[in-house]
């Protein structure tokens, strides 16, 4: 008799409304952390976003771990993460498209001076002295030309922006200039008016949005961070805006989430913030990924999007 795969679910409870019925029609047994009692030895798969540290190590027969999100830093932050167990991250067209919508919106809000126009409207001012710059004269640089960064670059390129991207390895994306590695980082920043961070958070990328990086950008550059709060040094962002080195920032992610009440970012007139909602994984797509992944592992195959732990993404 073959044993049924047992999936430990450690995620927000509101997701269960989708997961329970979907898994009910499969042979996968769902065990909900905090709700169900379980013998750790019986768990063969786990699903989470930021698992409690030590949880995964306590499951000796784990065959694989699935991430509810694209970023897996929440798993790798656990010093006891079992490094021999495959970790599968969420890659999906819906997620990339939602991210692209967010990025295009915030690039255009800045590029078209929309915030100043809104304020002028509220003050009853007919503000014609602030025509938008031309897209052909505005350079947008994407940090991280992966699944999400590439789609964002293509969408912005199609709007006419001058596009470039920075990644570890060189890329060939039509109409997007590729910069790669530390050696080309300064040149990339120097030719970027609007910088969009879509990197994974790793030891190499931590704190990359800092005073030194801003100083390499043209005066008045703008930044958008929709990746992870660990990429940004918030005090450096505020200082760079206050000196005019940066003209502003849109931040979806923060060093501490939820953003503490005491943070100066809440009320800063040149900072737009959103509460880590640039894109939310579509539950039914992630259910499909997990069912398909478990079937593959059970057949001795390897699904796509297994994280390379030596790179950390
Ligand atoms: P990918 O792994 O597909 O792409 C990552 C990109 O970053 C690759 O191009 C990679 O280069 C590049 N990169 C990684 N490390 C370095 C480095 N040290 N130097 C230069 N380039 C580097 O990831 P995704 O596009 O799927 O996701 C990106 C991130 O977006 C996630 O990790 C997550 O943090 C964030 N995210 C945020 C969401 C939100 O709601 N705010 C929602 C979804 C994702 P190479 O290609 O050469 O390997
Ligand atoms: C992700 C996220 O990584 O939502 O997918 O942040």
Tab-separated table of C-alpha atoms and ligand atoms in Angstrom:
chain	number	residue	atom	x	y	z
A	1	UNK	CA	0.000	0.000	0.000
A	2	UNK	CA	1.412	3.446	-0.901
A	3	UNK	CA	1.182	6.148	1.759
A	4	UNK	CA	-0.734	9.317	0.928
A	5	UNK	CA	1.464	12.434	0.723
A	6	UNK	CA	0.882	14.595	3.803
A	7	UNK	CA	1.195	18.377	3.328
A	8	UNK	CA	1.781	20.638	6.320
A	9	UNK	CA	0.142	24.007	5.694
A	10	UNK	CA	1.706	26.959	7.484
A	11	UNK	CA	0.117	30.033	5.931
A	12	UNK	CA	-2.593	32.621	6.604
A	13	UNK	CA	-5.852	30.872	7.569
A	14	UNK	CA	-7.874	32.746	4.932
A	15	UNK	CA	-6.146	30.694	2.233
A	16	UNK	CA	-7.721	27.520	3.550
A	17	UNK	CA	-11.022	28.264	1.842
A	18	UNK	CA	-9.260	27.597	-1.453
A	19	UNK	CA	-6.821	24.895	-0.375
A	20	UNK	CA	-9.156	22.534	1.467
A	21	UNK	CA	-11.677	22.008	-1.369
A	22	UNK	CA	-8.922	21.846	-4.014
A	23	UNK	CA	-6.884	19.235	-2.179
A	24	UNK	CA	-10.022	17.331	-1.162
A	25	UNK	CA	-10.255	15.896	-4.659
A	26	UNK	CA	-6.642	14.628	-4.608
A	27	UNK	CA	-4.876	11.977	-2.552
A	28	UNK	CA	-2.967	14.676	-0.639
A	29	UNK	CA	-3.674	14.861	3.078
A	30	UNK	CA	-3.745	18.446	4.394
A	31	UNK	CA	-2.506	19.148	7.915
A	32	UNK	CA	-2.951	22.715	9.144
A	33	UNK	CA	-0.302	24.055	11.522
A	34	UNK	CA	-1.939	25.385	14.686
A	35	UNK	CA	-5.237	23.632	13.960
A	36	UNK	CA	-4.503	19.937	13.502
A	37	UNK	CA	-2.419	17.658	15.672
A	38	UNK	CA	0.154	15.656	13.754
A	39	UNK	CA	3.090	13.334	14.128
A	40	UNK	CA	6.063	15.219	12.554
A	41	UNK	CA	7.391	11.921	11.141
A	42	UNK	CA	4.313	11.547	8.915
A	43	UNK	CA	4.717	14.910	7.104
A	44	UNK	CA	6.230	14.519	3.639
A	45	UNK	CA	5.634	18.014	2.140
A	46	UNK	CA	5.303	21.533	3.549
A	47	UNK	CA	3.875	24.762	2.214
A	48	UNK	CA	4.617	28.196	3.641
A	49	UNK	CA	5.903	31.726	2.996
A	50	UNK	CA	7.714	32.559	6.233
A	51	UNK	CA	7.710	29.337	8.256
A	52	UNK	CA	8.370	29.610	11.987
A	53	UNK	CA	12.134	29.049	12.446
A	54	UNK	CA	12.907	25.421	13.242
A	55	UNK	CA	9.567	24.111	11.950
A	56	UNK	CA	10.940	22.469	8.811
A	57	UNK	CA	13.866	20.906	10.635
A	58	UNK	CA	11.388	19.201	12.962
A	59	UNK	CA	9.971	17.175	10.040
A	60	UNK	CA	12.424	14.294	9.471
A	61	UNK	CA	10.702	12.760	6.426
A	62	UNK	CA	10.194	15.905	4.379
A	63	UNK	CA	10.553	15.306	0.620
A	64	UNK	CA	10.049	18.908	-0.527
A	65	UNK	CA	8.970	22.370	0.575
A	66	UNK	CA	6.775	24.710	-1.499
A	67	UNK	CA	6.821	28.492	-1.266
A	68	UNK	CA	3.599	30.465	-1.530
A	69	UNK	CA	5.591	33.343	-2.969
A	70	UNK	CA	8.261	34.011	-5.575
A	71	UNK	CA	10.780	35.150	-2.972
A	72	UNK	CA	12.186	32.457	-0.680
A	73	UNK	CA	14.171	34.633	1.736
A	74	UNK	CA	11.563	33.825	4.430
A	75	UNK	CA	12.705	30.178	4.303
A	76	UNK	CA	16.412	30.809	4.043
A	77	UNK	CA	16.331	33.215	7.001
A	78	UNK	CA	15.759	30.123	9.141
A	79	UNK	CA	19.279	28.993	10.149
A	80	UNK	CA	17.891	25.479	10.576
A	81	UNK	CA	16.331	25.250	7.112
A	82	UNK	CA	17.023	21.661	5.964
A	83	UNK	CA	19.325	22.332	3.022
A	84	UNK	CA	19.041	18.841	1.530
A	85	UNK	CA	15.291	19.217	0.942
A	86	UNK	CA	14.253	20.751	-2.421
A	87	UNK	CA	12.549	24.146	-2.082
A	88	UNK	CA	10.143	25.032	-4.909
A	89	UNK	CA	9.279	28.699	-5.413
A	90	UNK	CA	6.107	30.147	-6.940
A	91	UNK	CA	6.493	31.277	-10.539
A	92	UNK	CA	3.311	32.169	-12.341
A	93	UNK	CA	2.134	34.433	-15.131
A	94	UNK	CA	-0.579	36.000	-12.959
A	95	UNK	CA	2.013	37.069	-10.376
A	96	UNK	CA	4.356	38.516	-13.000
A	97	UNK	CA	1.518	40.398	-14.681
A	98	UNK	CA	0.290	41.862	-11.387
A	99	UNK	CA	3.831	42.966	-10.582
A	100	UNK	CA	4.153	44.546	-14.018
A	101	UNK	CA	0.899	46.452	-13.455
A	102	UNK	CA	2.252	47.799	-10.171
A	103	UNK	CA	5.588	48.793	-11.667
A	104	UNK	CA	4.084	50.460	-14.754
A	105	UNK	CA	1.610	52.385	-12.577
A	106	UNK	CA	4.304	53.773	-10.306
A	107	UNK	CA	6.753	54.564	-13.092
A	108	UNK	CA	4.009	56.512	-14.863
A	109	UNK	CA	2.774	58.264	-11.705
A	110	UNK	CA	6.258	59.674	-11.279
A	111	UNK	CA	7.031	60.224	-14.940
A	112	UNK	CA	3.774	62.140	-15.553
A	113	UNK	CA	4.116	64.261	-12.358
A	114	UNK	CA	0.745	62.946	-11.274
A	115	UNK	CA	1.222	63.633	-7.571
A	116	UNK	CA	2.001	67.307	-8.186
A	117	UNK	CA	-1.014	67.548	-10.498
A	118	UNK	CA	-3.273	65.987	-7.845
A	119	UNK	CA	-2.052	68.509	-5.319
A	120	UNK	CA	-2.551	71.360	-7.756
A	121	UNK	CA	-6.115	70.195	-8.343
A	122	UNK	CA	-6.797	70.139	-4.588
A	123	UNK	CA	-5.403	73.697	-4.352
A	124	UNK	CA	-7.423	74.899	-7.357
A	125	UNK	CA	-4.266	75.562	-9.394
A	126	UNK	CA	-4.249	75.192	-13.201
A	127	UNK	CA	-0.720	73.718	-13.373
A	128	UNK	CA	0.425	73.837	-16.965
A	129	UNK	CA	4.027	74.615	-16.185
A	130	UNK	CA	4.886	70.984	-15.502
A	131	UNK	CA	4.587	69.117	-18.794
A	132	UNK	CA	5.581	65.455	-18.610
A	133	UNK	CA	9.059	64.511	-19.791
A	134	UNK	CA	9.185	62.451	-22.933
A	135	UNK	CA	9.351	58.679	-22.532
A	136	UNK	CA	12.160	58.527	-25.117
A	137	UNK	CA	14.242	60.701	-22.786
A	138	UNK	CA	13.528	58.778	-19.606
A	139	UNK	CA	15.754	55.856	-18.636
A	140	UNK	CA	14.285	53.120	-16.481
A	141	UNK	CA	16.632	50.537	-14.971
A	142	UNK	CA	15.407	47.244	-13.553
A	143	UNK	CA	17.445	45.586	-10.815
A	144	UNK	CA	16.879	41.872	-11.453
A	145	UNK	CA	15.962	40.720	-14.956
A	146	UNK	CA	14.292	37.476	-13.876
A	147	UNK	CA	10.737	36.207	-14.325
A	148	UNK	CA	9.169	39.416	-13.041
A	149	UNK	CA	11.830	41.974	-13.959
A	150	UNK	CA	11.882	40.883	-17.591
A	151	UNK	CA	8.127	41.269	-18.035
A	152	UNK	CA	8.229	44.712	-16.355
A	153	UNK	CA	11.076	45.761	-18.664
A	154	UNK	CA	9.173	44.617	-21.739
A	155	UNK	CA	5.982	46.430	-20.697
A	156	UNK	CA	7.865	49.681	-20.065
A	157	UNK	CA	9.883	49.292	-23.285
A	158	UNK	CA	6.586	48.983	-25.177
A	159	UNK	CA	5.550	52.336	-23.691
A	160	UNK	CA	8.690	53.855	-25.171
A	161	UNK	CA	10.964	54.203	-22.135
A	162	UNK	CA	14.699	53.718	-22.570
A	163	UNK	CA	15.209	50.415	-20.782
A	164	UNK	CA	18.073	48.640	-19.105
A	165	UNK	CA	18.412	45.827	-16.589
A	166	UNK	CA	21.013	44.506	-14.193
A	167	UNK	CA	21.410	40.833	-13.364
A	168	UNK	CA	24.130	38.374	-12.388
A	169	UNK	CA	24.401	36.970	-15.901
A	170	UNK	CA	24.024	38.812	-19.237
A	171	UNK	CA	20.562	38.791	-20.823
A	172	UNK	CA	19.243	39.223	-24.328
A	173	UNK	CA	15.901	41.002	-24.124
A	174	UNK	CA	14.855	42.968	-27.177
A	175	UNK	CA	15.135	46.707	-26.523
A	176	UNK	CA	16.586	46.281	-23.031
A	177	UNK	CA	20.269	46.996	-22.448
A	178	UNK	CA	21.794	44.309	-20.243
A	179	UNK	CA	24.309	45.079	-17.498
A	180	UNK	CA	25.687	42.196	-15.462
A	181	UNK	CA	27.614	41.708	-12.256
A	182	UNK	CA	29.325	44.058	-9.825
A	183	UNK	CA	31.671	45.333	-12.554
A	184	UNK	CA	28.779	46.944	-14.457
A	185	UNK	CA	26.709	48.082	-11.499
A	186	UNK	CA	27.988	51.666	-11.388
A	187	UNK	CA	27.499	52.146	-15.150
A	188	UNK	CA	23.963	50.783	-14.841
A	189	UNK	CA	23.091	53.155	-11.991
A	190	UNK	CA	24.693	56.095	-13.773
A	191	UNK	CA	22.313	55.711	-16.695
A	192	UNK	CA	19.111	55.204	-14.699
A	193	UNK	CA	16.552	57.951	-13.995
A	194	UNK	CA	13.968	55.603	-12.468
A	195	UNK	CA	15.286	52.521	-10.659
A	196	UNK	CA	12.991	49.555	-10.020
A	197	UNK	CA	14.158	46.847	-7.610
A	198	UNK	CA	12.953	43.331	-8.432
A	199	UNK	CA	15.846	41.345	-7.007
A	200	UNK	CA	15.635	38.376	-4.671
A	201	UNK	CA	16.876	39.125	-1.162
A	202	UNK	CA	20.216	37.353	-0.646
A	203	UNK	CA	23.430	38.132	1.194
A	204	UNK	CA	24.683	39.787	-2.038
A	205	UNK	CA	21.654	42.036	-2.549
A	206	UNK	CA	20.885	42.989	1.062
A	207	UNK	CA	20.952	46.772	1.536
A	208	UNK	CA	21.676	47.425	-2.152
A	209	UNK	CA	19.410	50.494	-2.145
A	210	UNK	CA	21.773	52.598	-0.059
A	211	UNK	CA	23.440	56.023	-0.032
A	212	UNK	CA	26.377	54.821	-2.148
A	213	UNK	CA	24.077	53.499	-4.872
A	214	UNK	CA	21.954	56.676	-4.855
A	215	UNK	CA	25.076	58.832	-5.190
A	216	UNK	CA	25.927	56.991	-8.419
A	217	UNK	CA	22.572	57.844	-9.973
A	218	UNK	CA	21.757	61.111	-11.747
A	219	UNK	CA	20.596	63.848	-9.356
A	220	UNK	CA	16.826	63.712	-8.911
A	221	UNK	CA	16.507	60.004	-9.765
A	222	UNK	CA	13.491	58.106	-8.464
A	223	UNK	CA	13.381	54.625	-6.903
A	224	UNK	CA	10.687	51.964	-6.726
A	225	UNK	CA	11.191	48.926	-4.484
A	226	UNK	CA	8.701	46.091	-4.991
A	227	UNK	CA	11.079	43.306	-3.969
A	228	UNK	CA	12.010	43.090	-0.285
A	229	UNK	CA	12.458	45.590	2.534
A	230	UNK	CA	15.879	44.079	3.224
A	231	UNK	CA	17.094	45.603	-0.046
A	232	UNK	CA	16.648	49.144	1.225
A	233	UNK	CA	18.340	51.269	3.863
A	234	UNK	CA	15.411	53.461	4.843
A	235	UNK	CA	17.406	56.167	6.563
A	236	UNK	CA	19.540	56.527	3.405
A	237	UNK	CA	16.408	56.872	1.256
A	238	UNK	CA	15.032	59.655	3.463
A	239	UNK	CA	18.424	61.416	3.566
A	240	UNK	CA	18.850	61.193	-0.233
A	241	UNK	CA	15.362	62.608	-0.807
A	242	UNK	CA	15.973	65.396	1.671
A	243	UNK	CA	19.146	66.478	-0.160
A	244	UNK	CA	17.457	66.203	-3.584
A	245	UNK	CA	19.727	63.367	-4.754
A	246	UNK	CA	16.535	61.343	-5.066
A	247	UNK	CA	13.308	63.061	-6.057
A	248	UNK	CA	11.197	60.442	-4.295
A	249	UNK	CA	10.431	56.786	-3.795
A	250	UNK	CA	7.637	54.273	-4.085
A	251	UNK	CA	8.018	51.470	-1.569
A	252	UNK	CA	5.910	48.331	-1.328
A	253	UNK	CA	8.218	46.603	1.136
A	254	UNK	CA	9.946	47.680	4.335
A	255	UNK	CA	12.804	46.790	6.649
A	256	UNK	CA	10.149	45.885	9.244
A	257	UNK	CA	6.667	44.794	8.184
A	258	UNK	CA	4.090	45.987	9.063
A	259	UNK	CA	5.804	49.374	8.971
A	260	UNK	CA	6.156	50.616	12.587
A	261	UNK	CA	3.963	53.558	13.552
A	262	UNK	CA	7.073	55.569	14.409
A	263	UNK	CA	8.541	55.322	10.882
A	264	UNK	CA	9.112	58.694	9.145
A	265	UNK	CA	8.147	57.013	5.860
A	266	UNK	CA	4.425	57.142	6.677
A	267	UNK	CA	4.182	60.911	6.399
A	268	UNK	CA	7.044	61.744	4.053
A	269	UNK	CA	5.562	63.896	1.247
A	270	UNK	CA	7.853	62.386	-1.393
A	271	UNK	CA	7.356	58.768	-0.470
A	272	UNK	CA	4.474	56.671	-1.728
A	273	UNK	CA	3.963	53.504	0.209
A	274	UNK	CA	1.861	50.392	-0.267
A	275	UNK	CA	1.615	47.534	2.258
A	276	UNK	CA	3.463	44.694	0.447
A	277	UNK	CA	0.634	44.167	-2.001
A	278	UNK	CA	2.392	44.773	-5.332
A	279	UNK	CA	1.200	41.282	-6.219
A	280	UNK	CA	-0.483	38.544	-4.248
A	281	UNK	CA	-0.015	34.949	-5.368
A	282	UNK	CA	-3.185	33.623	-6.923
A	283	UNK	CA	-4.326	30.798	-4.596
A	284	UNK	CA	-5.660	28.502	-7.332
A	285	UNK	CA	-2.399	28.827	-9.306
A	286	UNK	CA	-0.371	27.939	-6.249
A	287	UNK	CA	-2.655	24.956	-5.519
A	288	UNK	CA	-1.966	23.725	-9.078
A	289	UNK	CA	1.773	24.180	-8.601
A	290	UNK	CA	1.760	22.159	-5.385
A	291	UNK	CA	-0.419	19.318	-6.695
A	292	UNK	CA	1.686	19.066	-9.838
A	293	UNK	CA	4.938	19.306	-7.865
A	294	UNK	CA	3.922	16.601	-5.379
A	295	UNK	CA	2.898	14.292	-8.238
A	296	UNK	CA	6.288	14.805	-9.835
A	297	UNK	CA	8.237	14.214	-6.617
A	298	UNK	CA	6.181	11.064	-5.969
A	299	UNK	CA	7.148	9.796	-9.437
A	300	UNK	CA	10.797	10.508	-8.714
A	301	UNK	CA	10.869	13.545	-11.045
A	302	UNK	CA	11.881	17.115	-10.247
A	303	UNK	CA	9.402	19.956	-10.900
A	304	UNK	CA	10.436	23.311	-12.341
A	305	UNK	CA	11.516	26.246	-10.170
A	306	UNK	CA	13.481	24.363	-7.545
A	307	UNK	CA	15.603	27.010	-5.824
A	308	UNK	CA	19.363	26.848	-6.247
A	309	UNK	CA	20.362	27.130	-2.599
A	310	UNK	CA	23.953	27.977	-3.485
A	311	UNK	CA	22.674	31.211	-5.105
A	312	UNK	CA	19.850	31.749	-2.592
A	313	UNK	CA	17.083	32.306	-5.194
B	1	LIG	P1	13.979	35.498	-10.408
B	1	LIG	O1	14.786	34.527	-9.607
B	1	LIG	O2	13.277	34.989	-11.609
B	1	LIG	O3	14.913	36.704	-10.880
B	1	LIG	C1	15.892	37.254	-10.064
B	1	LIG	C2	16.789	38.160	-10.887
B	1	LIG	O4	17.697	38.825	-10.009
B	1	LIG	C3	17.641	37.386	-11.907
B	1	LIG	O5	17.734	38.111	-13.103
B	1	LIG	C4	19.005	37.318	-11.230
B	1	LIG	O6	20.109	37.270	-12.131
B	1	LIG	C5	19.033	38.656	-10.506
B	1	LIG	N1	19.984	38.606	-9.391
B	1	LIG	C6	19.969	37.814	-8.296
B	1	LIG	N2	21.036	38.057	-7.517
B	1	LIG	C7	21.745	39.012	-8.140
B	1	LIG	C8	22.961	39.677	-7.842
B	1	LIG	N3	23.678	39.406	-6.746
B	1	LIG	N4	23.400	40.601	-8.713
B	1	LIG	C9	22.714	40.890	-9.854
B	1	LIG	N5	21.544	40.294	-10.191
B	1	LIG	C10	21.071	39.364	-9.348
B	1	LIG	O7	12.952	36.166	-9.391
B	1	LIG	P2	11.491	36.756	-9.698
B	1	LIG	O8	11.599	37.690	-10.842
B	1	LIG	O9	10.506	35.645	-9.775
B	1	LIG	O10	11.191	37.540	-8.336
B	1	LIG	C11	12.013	38.596	-7.902
B	1	LIG	C12	11.651	39.047	-6.511
B	1	LIG	O11	10.457	39.818	-6.509
B	1	LIG	C13	11.337	37.943	-5.504
B	1	LIG	O12	12.510	37.336	-4.996
B	1	LIG	C14	10.563	38.690	-4.433
B	1	LIG	O13	11.464	39.172	-3.460
B	1	LIG	C15	9.953	39.858	-5.190
B	1	LIG	N6	8.482	39.787	-5.211
B	1	LIG	C16	7.779	40.728	-4.520
B	1	LIG	C17	6.400	40.729	-4.534
B	1	LIG	C18	5.623	41.788	-3.843
B	1	LIG	O14	4.401	41.673	-3.727
B	1	LIG	N7	6.237	42.854	-3.404
B	1	LIG	C19	5.642	39.706	-5.276
B	1	LIG	C20	6.487	38.785	-6.004
B	1	LIG	C21	7.853	38.828	-5.956
B	1	LIG	P3	20.355	35.985	-13.095
B	1	LIG	O15	19.160	35.953	-14.025
B	1	LIG	O16	21.598	36.304	-13.802
B	1	LIG	O17	20.389	34.802	-12.197
B	2	LIG	C1	6.412	37.035	-3.173
B	2	LIG	C2	5.704	38.093	-2.424
B	2	LIG	O1	7.611	36.846	-2.985
B	2	LIG	O2	4.455	38.144	-2.482
B	2	LIG	O3	5.749	36.359	-3.980
B	2	LIG	O4	6.343	38.929	-1.791
